[in-house]
XYZ file of C-alpha atoms in Angstrom:
376
model
C 0.170 -0.072 -0.167
C 1.739 3.110 -1.186
C 1.754 6.276 1.150
C 1.678 9.543 -0.385
C 5.575 9.878 -0.505
C 5.937 6.561 -2.109
C 6.972 4.707 1.096
C 5.443 1.463 2.201
C 2.549 1.737 4.708
C 4.134 -0.030 7.906
C 0.704 0.327 9.610
C -0.651 -2.799 8.000
C -0.649 -6.072 9.675
C -0.570 -8.056 6.564
C -0.925 -11.484 8.438
C -3.898 -10.245 10.242
C -5.365 -8.853 6.811
C -5.213 -12.551 5.554
C -7.773 -13.702 7.985
C -10.710 -11.582 6.501
C -10.067 -11.818 3.063
C -11.662 -14.375 0.630
C -8.493 -15.290 -1.184
C -10.599 -17.491 -3.648
C -12.001 -14.026 -5.074
C -9.049 -12.486 -6.704
C -10.864 -8.754 -7.318
C -12.086 -8.693 -3.820
C -8.825 -9.154 -2.074
C -6.733 -6.953 -4.647
C -9.414 -4.095 -3.522
C -8.594 -4.914 0.110
C -4.738 -4.727 -0.604
C -4.761 -1.712 -2.908
C -7.972 0.386 -2.078
C -8.799 0.111 -5.720
C -12.144 -1.268 -7.007
C -11.227 -3.429 -9.764
C -14.626 -4.686 -10.884
C -15.285 -1.024 -11.528
C -12.103 0.160 -12.938
C -12.177 1.738 -16.610
C -10.616 -0.697 -18.950
C -7.342 0.123 -20.312
C -8.492 0.326 -24.023
C -11.959 0.133 -25.690
C -11.388 -3.327 -26.657
C -11.339 -4.339 -22.968
C -15.046 -4.269 -22.288
C -16.583 -6.496 -19.368
C -17.610 -9.639 -20.537
C -20.307 -11.703 -18.585
C -19.757 -14.917 -17.133
C -19.700 -17.840 -17.778
C -18.253 -18.259 -21.001
C -14.938 -17.716 -22.928
C -13.211 -14.278 -22.988
C -12.798 -12.372 -26.212
C -9.087 -11.005 -26.500
C -8.159 -8.679 -29.229
C -4.232 -8.326 -29.523
C -2.266 -5.964 -32.156
C 1.313 -6.170 -33.014
C 3.326 -3.590 -34.640
C 6.921 -2.108 -35.575
C 8.248 1.256 -35.240
C 12.010 2.304 -34.504
C 11.278 5.488 -32.856
C 8.017 7.020 -31.362
C 5.887 8.046 -34.338
C 2.445 7.178 -35.763
C 2.149 3.993 -34.228
C 3.381 5.197 -30.999
C 0.996 7.942 -31.105
C -2.085 5.416 -31.728
C -0.901 3.453 -28.652
C -1.160 6.625 -26.677
C -4.538 7.436 -27.727
C -5.683 3.988 -27.056
C -3.995 3.473 -23.886
C -3.008 6.643 -22.018
C -6.551 7.968 -20.775
C -7.136 4.671 -18.593
C -3.369 4.703 -17.761
C -3.756 8.143 -16.508
C -6.735 7.376 -14.603
C -5.311 4.475 -12.882
C -2.009 6.772 -11.995
C -4.459 9.395 -10.468
C -6.725 7.214 -8.718
C -5.525 8.428 -5.362
C -5.108 12.011 -6.332
C -2.380 13.861 -7.908
C -0.797 14.663 -4.625
C -0.108 10.866 -4.108
C 2.034 10.835 -7.183
C 5.603 12.012 -7.672
C 5.551 15.156 -9.871
C 6.968 14.835 -13.601
C 9.982 16.774 -12.911
C 11.088 14.656 -10.176
C 10.171 11.479 -11.854
C 12.331 12.633 -15.012
C 15.105 13.174 -12.713
C 14.920 9.732 -11.235
C 14.735 8.249 -14.621
C 18.116 10.076 -15.993
C 19.687 8.875 -12.438
C 19.044 5.461 -12.866
C 18.148 4.535 -16.432
C 19.533 7.482 -18.333
C 19.637 5.508 -21.979
C 15.700 5.753 -21.810
C 15.698 9.537 -21.360
C 15.438 10.704 -24.903
C 12.639 8.186 -25.829
C 10.864 9.404 -22.426
C 10.942 12.808 -23.612
C 9.607 12.405 -27.009
C 6.768 10.300 -25.698
C 6.038 12.906 -23.089
C 5.881 15.478 -25.678
C 3.479 13.425 -27.712
C 0.980 13.411 -24.499
C -0.725 16.669 -24.008
C -1.137 16.106 -20.200
C 0.876 17.661 -17.322
C 1.194 14.060 -15.849
C 2.666 12.557 -18.540
C 6.222 12.660 -17.643
C 5.524 11.227 -14.318
C 3.311 8.576 -15.751
C 5.664 7.420 -18.315
C 8.482 7.112 -16.051
C 6.689 5.080 -14.026
C 8.326 6.266 -10.763
C 6.348 5.234 -7.683
C 3.353 4.035 -9.144
C 0.109 2.849 -7.599
C 0.322 -0.834 -6.350
C -0.271 -3.608 -8.591
C -0.027 -7.491 -8.404
C 0.184 -10.247 -10.947
C 0.596 -14.063 -10.888
C 2.673 -15.764 -13.422
C 5.181 -18.694 -14.132
C 8.331 -18.750 -15.984
C 11.199 -21.136 -16.751
C 14.626 -21.094 -18.511
C 14.694 -24.210 -20.802
C 17.962 -25.309 -21.762
C 18.840 -27.092 -25.201
C 20.371 -26.583 -28.755
C 18.065 -23.478 -28.811
C 17.370 -22.077 -25.269
C 13.974 -20.583 -24.554
C 12.459 -18.614 -21.813
C 8.964 -19.493 -21.450
C 6.342 -18.158 -19.321
C 2.697 -17.581 -18.515
C 1.201 -14.165 -17.869
C -1.813 -14.145 -15.354
C -3.873 -11.182 -14.776
C -7.272 -9.298 -15.484
C -8.069 -9.286 -19.035
C -9.501 -5.900 -18.947
C -6.132 -4.347 -17.790
C -4.110 -6.005 -20.443
C -2.893 -3.885 -22.835
C -2.326 -6.813 -25.518
C 0.140 -5.175 -27.817
C 3.355 -6.858 -29.236
C 6.032 -4.122 -30.209
C 9.094 -4.296 -31.719
C 11.052 -0.993 -31.083
C 14.597 0.367 -31.941
C 15.049 2.995 -29.694
C 18.655 4.375 -29.766
C 19.432 1.628 -32.394
C 18.766 -1.262 -30.078
C 16.098 -3.507 -31.418
C 13.778 -5.112 -28.781
C 10.564 -7.150 -29.241
C 8.409 -7.967 -26.224
C 4.908 -7.748 -24.916
C 4.068 -4.151 -23.863
C 2.649 -2.790 -20.981
C 2.111 0.773 -19.654
C 2.381 2.055 -22.916
C 6.038 1.599 -23.465
C 7.232 -0.944 -20.742
C 7.501 -4.409 -21.240
C 6.131 -7.511 -19.486
C 8.778 -9.823 -21.119
C 10.748 -9.617 -24.250
C 14.127 -10.373 -26.431
C 16.622 -8.184 -27.795
C 19.093 -8.127 -30.833
C 22.018 -9.002 -28.600
C 20.521 -12.591 -27.609
C 19.239 -11.505 -24.044
C 15.542 -12.546 -22.932
C 13.929 -11.314 -19.868
C 10.709 -12.056 -18.224
C 9.081 -11.625 -14.773
C 6.842 -13.035 -12.407
C 5.420 -11.104 -9.146
C 7.483 -12.040 -5.936
C 4.854 -12.894 -3.744
C 5.336 -10.164 -1.281
C 2.915 -6.974 -0.288
C 5.491 -4.665 0.534
C 5.431 -1.413 -1.434
C 8.267 1.010 -1.215
C 9.991 4.039 -3.451
C 11.154 2.922 -6.864
C 10.075 2.124 -10.422
C 7.354 0.088 -11.788
C 8.793 -3.217 -12.895
C 7.681 -2.809 -16.937
C 9.847 0.271 -17.406
C 12.809 -1.738 -15.691
C 12.187 -4.423 -18.120
C 12.120 -2.207 -21.010
C 15.564 -0.761 -19.737
C 17.237 -4.240 -19.241
C 16.341 -5.197 -22.873
C 17.450 -1.526 -24.180
C 20.641 -1.352 -22.504
C 21.992 -4.920 -21.874
C 24.225 -7.030 -24.104
C 24.892 -9.652 -21.614
C 23.569 -11.646 -18.834
C 26.059 -9.770 -16.684
C 25.081 -6.361 -17.675
C 21.099 -7.341 -17.088
C 21.679 -8.469 -13.675
C 23.812 -5.328 -12.645
C 20.990 -3.351 -13.852
C 18.366 -5.262 -11.903
C 20.329 -5.249 -8.803
C 20.764 -1.574 -8.653
C 17.610 -0.039 -10.023
C 14.918 0.454 -7.180
C 11.658 -0.832 -7.612
C 8.405 -0.402 -6.072
C 7.439 -4.000 -5.355
C 8.816 -7.337 -5.443
C 9.405 -9.474 -8.660
C 11.247 -12.196 -10.031
C 13.059 -11.344 -12.979
C 14.669 -14.303 -15.047
C 17.300 -13.359 -17.786
C 18.509 -15.668 -20.296
C 21.087 -15.621 -23.262
C 21.534 -17.355 -26.303
C 24.002 -19.859 -25.099
C 21.758 -20.946 -22.270
C 23.177 -18.941 -19.474
C 20.602 -17.748 -16.917
C 20.153 -15.840 -13.779
C 17.064 -14.950 -11.772
C 17.218 -11.888 -9.538
C 14.838 -11.275 -6.789
C 14.037 -7.635 -6.635
C 12.126 -6.007 -3.792
C 11.604 -2.334 -2.419
C 12.730 -2.871 1.121
C 15.555 -5.190 0.920
C 18.741 -5.932 -1.529
C 18.306 -7.665 -4.851
C 19.209 -11.386 -4.621
C 20.969 -13.218 -7.583
C 20.360 -16.796 -7.973
C 20.602 -19.617 -10.373
C 17.034 -20.493 -10.386
C 15.836 -21.379 -13.817
C 12.073 -21.497 -12.600
C 10.063 -18.945 -10.607
C 6.431 -18.541 -9.834
C 5.207 -16.114 -6.777
C 7.556 -16.534 -4.113
C 11.273 -15.657 -3.719
C 12.960 -18.753 -2.730
C 10.504 -19.350 0.512
C 7.091 -18.525 1.056
C 6.502 -15.198 2.771
C 2.854 -14.420 2.233
C 1.100 -17.705 2.799
C -2.525 -17.001 2.053
C -1.563 -15.597 -1.171
C 0.832 -18.383 -2.125
C -1.751 -20.793 -1.328
C -4.479 -19.064 -3.116
C -2.640 -19.008 -6.700
C -0.698 -22.485 -6.054
C 2.641 -20.853 -6.290
C 4.481 -23.651 -4.878
C 2.698 -26.461 -6.845
C 3.367 -24.511 -9.972
C 6.981 -23.949 -9.000
C 7.357 -27.907 -8.369
C 5.821 -28.822 -11.264
C 8.205 -26.748 -13.553
C 11.175 -28.099 -11.553
C 10.052 -31.573 -11.944
C 9.718 -30.997 -15.870
C 13.339 -29.440 -15.998
C 14.920 -32.177 -13.757
C 13.333 -34.647 -16.176
C 14.992 -32.999 -19.320
C 11.628 -31.665 -20.614
C 12.338 -29.930 -24.023
C 10.594 -26.425 -24.705
C 7.492 -27.779 -26.499
C 6.665 -30.056 -23.252
C 7.141 -27.157 -21.203
C 5.004 -24.926 -23.160
C 2.406 -27.734 -23.297
C 2.506 -27.938 -19.616
C 1.836 -24.214 -19.087
C -1.186 -24.356 -21.011
C -2.541 -26.922 -18.411
C -3.488 -26.558 -14.997
C -1.838 -26.179 -12.362
C 0.085 -23.324 -14.365
C -2.869 -22.405 -16.577
C -4.897 -19.868 -14.420
C -8.576 -20.301 -15.519
C -10.406 -17.517 -13.422
C -10.950 -15.141 -16.376
C -14.153 -13.901 -14.965
C -12.618 -13.249 -11.343
C -9.595 -11.397 -12.777
C -7.056 -13.991 -12.880
C -6.568 -15.912 -15.896
C -3.573 -16.773 -17.929
C -3.715 -14.210 -20.930
C -0.852 -15.687 -22.987
C 1.989 -18.152 -22.909
C 5.311 -16.702 -24.274
C 8.058 -18.522 -25.916
C 11.218 -16.389 -26.413
C 14.455 -17.774 -28.132
C 17.211 -15.423 -27.564
C 19.436 -17.031 -30.284
C 16.929 -16.490 -32.888
C 15.448 -13.357 -31.781
C 12.120 -14.926 -31.881
C 8.883 -14.654 -29.950
C 5.815 -17.296 -30.020
C 2.732 -16.425 -28.088
C 0.728 -19.565 -27.295
C -2.937 -20.149 -26.475
C -4.633 -23.585 -26.280
C -6.040 -23.213 -29.795
C -3.562 -20.981 -31.390
C 0.199 -19.574 -31.684
C 1.315 -16.366 -33.061
C 4.799 -15.934 -34.107
C 7.134 -12.789 -34.447
C 10.760 -11.941 -34.676
C 13.145 -9.118 -34.435
C 13.587 -9.343 -38.092
C 9.785 -9.407 -38.864
C 6.916 -8.715 -36.908
C 3.363 -9.700 -38.273
C 1.719 -6.371 -38.085
C -1.793 -7.542 -37.581
C -4.685 -7.618 -35.090
C -5.702 -11.003 -33.725
C -8.746 -12.042 -32.151
C -8.990 -15.017 -29.478
C -11.472 -16.766 -27.333
C -9.893 -18.132 -24.045
C -11.172 -19.808 -21.050
């Protein structure tokens, strides 16, 4: 729970809070934890209307390529920024860091992103744009997710993204800010949930399973930075260990030779670098037991560990991610697997999977199109 100065609310007894929450209802406990009525939240895009239960969810996704911010970025701003701004200001403008200070923090920690941030800010006619796009001290938000670095002749980083379909940008973007080509699943207009770059680095995240909120960046802009600025595992790990983040996440990095690292980042303790190939929603040990039990974090982790220990290849791991317990099905409650991603850093490719479809892209060739899916 963020306080007005971006610090963590130390007055909350998280252990006792768990006693009065129905953890089977994802949206209800998110509201309890964040103060946001997720069921009433305006969708991020017109293509995300509330869809009545029961039945499958109709998802629309788009893909585009644009080296530097131009017409396609402008279209994305028009589509996504109004609801992003509403989310940003839900607690009032005074609760957020001013744009000038947010820009200073970006320049301090991720200076390579500043030219693009300035260009995007100029494209948005709003006094809060600089702060929103810097993602410094954003409102609290939680996800689920599972991921694994799979070795082999063509190593792959595979993951499930579990979240509320109405809050999902659903855009695959290939950019080349400052000359570095990056392909990934977008979030918060120019941030990334996962992706791959032309130096043979892939990166992905899962939520770290801790409710603590502190002073730092929202994780999508950090992943954008890692892919923009890193040519090696060491450079990626260095970035992840020094950039402050506002919540806890597990970030896995994989290179074309199969080297990997998972960094447990957090707002209230030093980042921990591990050799874990698998992460779900705890950081080595379970610290938030009701949450971990509700989303089967340990069960999913054990299942992926067993697959890798048994020598499973990428196709086998992807197939497992499309089945329970990894595949989340509470779409109407705000917690469903919105996509399964397969990134191959040696090939610069991204394949997005659903039970009935795959969608392929590469750094050298993005299928610029819109697709419609039924999931659930």
